[in-house]
Coordinates of C-alpha atoms and ligand atoms in Angstrom, one line a residue:
X1 CA 5.9 -20.9 10.3
X2 CA 6.9 -17.2 10.3
X3 CA 10.1 -16.3 8.4
X4 CA 13.0 -15.1 10.5
X5 CA 12.8 -11.6 9.0
X6 CA 9.2 -11.3 9.7
X7 CA 9.5 -12.8 13.2
X8 CA 11.9 -10.1 14.4
X9 CA 9.6 -7.3 13.1
X10 CA 6.5 -8.8 14.6
X11 CA 8.2 -9.5 17.9
X12 CA 9.3 -5.9 18.1
X13 CA 5.8 -4.6 17.3
X14 CA 4.2 -6.9 19.8
X15 CA 6.7 -5.9 22.5
X16 CA 6.1 -2.2 21.8
X17 CA 2.3 -2.2 21.7
X18 CA 0.8 -5.4 23.2
X19 CA 0.0 -3.9 26.6
X20 CA -1.5 -0.8 24.9
X21 CA -5.3 -0.4 24.7
X22 CA -6.4 -1.1 21.1
X23 CA -3.0 -2.6 20.3
X24 CA -3.9 -4.3 17.0
X25 CA -3.9 -1.2 14.7
X26 CA -0.6 0.2 15.9
X27 CA 1.0 -3.2 15.6
X28 CA -0.3 -3.6 12.1
X29 CA 1.0 -0.2 11.1
X30 CA 4.4 -0.9 12.6
X31 CA 4.7 -4.2 10.7
X32 CA 3.5 -2.7 7.4
X33 CA 5.9 0.3 7.8
X34 CA 8.8 -2.1 8.3
X35 CA 8.0 -4.7 5.7
X36 CA 5.7 -2.9 3.3
X37 CA 2.8 -5.3 4.0
X38 CA 1.3 -7.7 6.5
X39 CA 2.7 -11.1 5.6
X40 CA -0.1 -13.7 5.9
X41 CA 2.2 -15.9 7.9
X42 CA 2.3 -13.3 10.7
X43 CA -1.5 -13.2 11.3
X44 CA -1.5 -16.1 13.8
X45 CA 1.4 -14.8 15.8
X46 CA 0.0 -11.3 16.0
X47 CA -3.3 -12.7 17.2
X48 CA -1.6 -14.9 19.9
X49 CA 0.5 -11.9 21.0
X50 CA -2.6 -9.9 21.9
X51 CA -5.1 -12.6 22.7
X52 CA -7.2 -12.1 19.5
X53 CA -8.3 -14.8 17.1
X54 CA -6.8 -15.2 13.7
X55 CA -10.2 -14.3 12.2
X56 CA -10.3 -11.0 14.2
X57 CA -6.8 -10.0 13.0
X58 CA -7.6 -11.1 9.4
X59 CA -10.9 -9.1 9.6
X60 CA -9.1 -5.9 10.6
X61 CA -6.4 -6.3 7.9
X62 CA -8.9 -6.9 5.2
X63 CA -11.3 -4.1 6.4
X64 CA -8.8 -1.3 6.0
X65 CA -7.7 -0.5 2.5
X66 CA -4.4 0.8 3.9
X67 CA -3.1 -2.7 4.8
X68 CA -1.8 -4.9 2.0
X69 CA -1.1 -8.6 2.3
X70 CA 1.2 -8.9 -0.7
X71 CA 4.8 -7.7 -0.9
X72 CA 4.6 -4.4 -2.8
X73 CA 6.9 -3.3 -5.7
X74 CA 9.7 -1.0 -5.1
X75 CA 7.6 2.0 -6.0
X76 CA 3.9 2.4 -5.0
X77 CA 1.5 4.5 -7.0
X78 CA -1.8 5.1 -5.1
X79 CA -4.6 6.8 -7.1
X80 CA -7.4 8.6 -5.5
X81 CA -10.8 7.0 -6.4
X82 CA -13.0 9.4 -4.5
X83 CA -15.6 11.7 -6.0
X84 CA -13.8 15.0 -6.4
X85 CA -10.9 13.3 -8.3
X86 CA -13.3 11.2 -10.4
X87 CA -15.2 14.4 -11.3
X88 CA -12.1 15.8 -13.0
X89 CA -10.7 12.8 -14.8
X90 CA -9.2 10.3 -12.3
X91 CA -10.8 7.4 -14.2
X92 CA -8.8 8.4 -17.4
X93 CA -5.6 8.5 -15.3
X94 CA -6.4 5.1 -13.7
X95 CA -7.1 3.5 -17.1
X96 CA -3.8 4.9 -18.6
X97 CA -1.8 3.7 -15.6
X98 CA -3.3 0.2 -15.8
X99 CA -2.6 0.1 -19.5
X100 CA 0.9 1.5 -19.3
X101 CA 1.9 -0.8 -16.4
X102 CA 0.0 -3.8 -17.7
X103 CA -1.5 -4.4 -14.3
X104 CA -4.7 -3.9 -12.3
X105 CA -5.1 -2.4 -8.8
X106 CA -3.4 -4.5 -6.1
X107 CA -0.9 -5.9 -8.5
X108 CA 2.8 -5.2 -9.3
X109 CA 4.6 -5.1 -12.6
X110 CA 6.3 -8.4 -13.5
X111 CA 9.8 -6.8 -12.7
X112 CA 8.5 -6.1 -9.2
X113 CA 9.2 -2.4 -9.6
X114 CA 5.8 -0.7 -9.5
X115 CA 2.6 -1.5 -7.5
X116 CA -0.7 0.2 -8.3
X117 CA -3.3 0.7 -5.5
X118 CA -6.5 2.6 -5.1
X119 CA -6.7 5.1 -2.3
X120 CA -9.7 7.2 -1.0
X121 CA -9.5 10.9 -0.6
X122 CA -6.1 12.2 0.2
X123 CA -7.4 15.6 1.3
X124 CA -6.0 17.2 -1.8
X125 CA -9.3 17.5 -3.6
X126 CA -8.5 21.1 -4.7
X127 CA -5.6 19.6 -6.7
X128 CA -7.5 16.7 -8.2
X129 CA -6.9 14.2 -9.7
X130 CA -4.5 13.4 -6.9
X131 CA -2.3 10.5 -6.3
X132 CA 0.5 9.4 -4.0
X133 CA 3.9 8.2 -5.3
X134 CA 5.9 6.4 -2.6
X135 CA 4.0 8.4 0.0
X136 CA 4.5 11.8 -1.6
X137 CA 1.4 13.6 -3.0
X138 CA 1.2 14.5 -6.7
X139 CA -1.4 16.9 -7.9
X140 CA -3.4 17.5 -11.1
X141 CA -2.5 14.3 -12.7
X142 CA -3.6 13.7 -16.3
X143 CA -3.4 10.6 -18.6
X144 CA -0.7 12.5 -20.6
X145 CA 1.6 12.7 -17.6
X146 CA 1.4 9.0 -16.9
X147 CA 4.3 8.0 -19.2
X148 CA 6.7 10.5 -17.7
X149 CA 5.7 9.4 -14.2
X150 CA 6.3 5.8 -15.0
X151 CA 9.6 6.6 -16.8
X152 CA 10.7 8.7 -13.7
X153 CA 10.1 5.7 -11.4
X154 CA 11.8 3.2 -13.8
X155 CA 14.9 5.6 -14.1
X156 CA 15.0 5.9 -10.3
X157 CA 15.1 2.1 -10.0
X158 CA 18.0 2.0 -12.4
X159 CA 20.0 4.7 -10.6
X160 CA 19.6 3.1 -7.2
Ligands
LIG1 S1 -11.3 13.2 -3.7 FE1 -9.3 12.8 -4.4 S2 -8.1 13.9 -3.0 FE2 -10.1 14.2 -2.3

């Protein structure tokens, strides 16, 4: 059973793209842009809407790192794990983020404020280590800058 909130978003995405060639990806993007993730309870409905099996839809969702199947926190930190970033210290940044937030990749803090995710080459290799914070690129991250980043996001949450 799809929740009412999800149903409206999925119906709109299906209506917009179901007659398009290769509809599945744009439908998934549309749903994730609206809800922040692809709720597992929508997989069947998406499949039925474009004559694809549940397994096919699930396969595509799990193949692409971009799609998440859990509701994210209010803020999303995505850290580049590709080579150029690793070569200049991304692993130290990742360790510090995990320790400071008390979570691993694909998890959210217990207050639901911050989600940590890996990402693969943002195209900002010249400014490595790079990350994205709520979709905005951040350059030359260091473990020492992690505390101020986390404080900045927690303060933002308080102000909103
Ligand atoms: S390798 Fe990290 S931005 Fe390219």
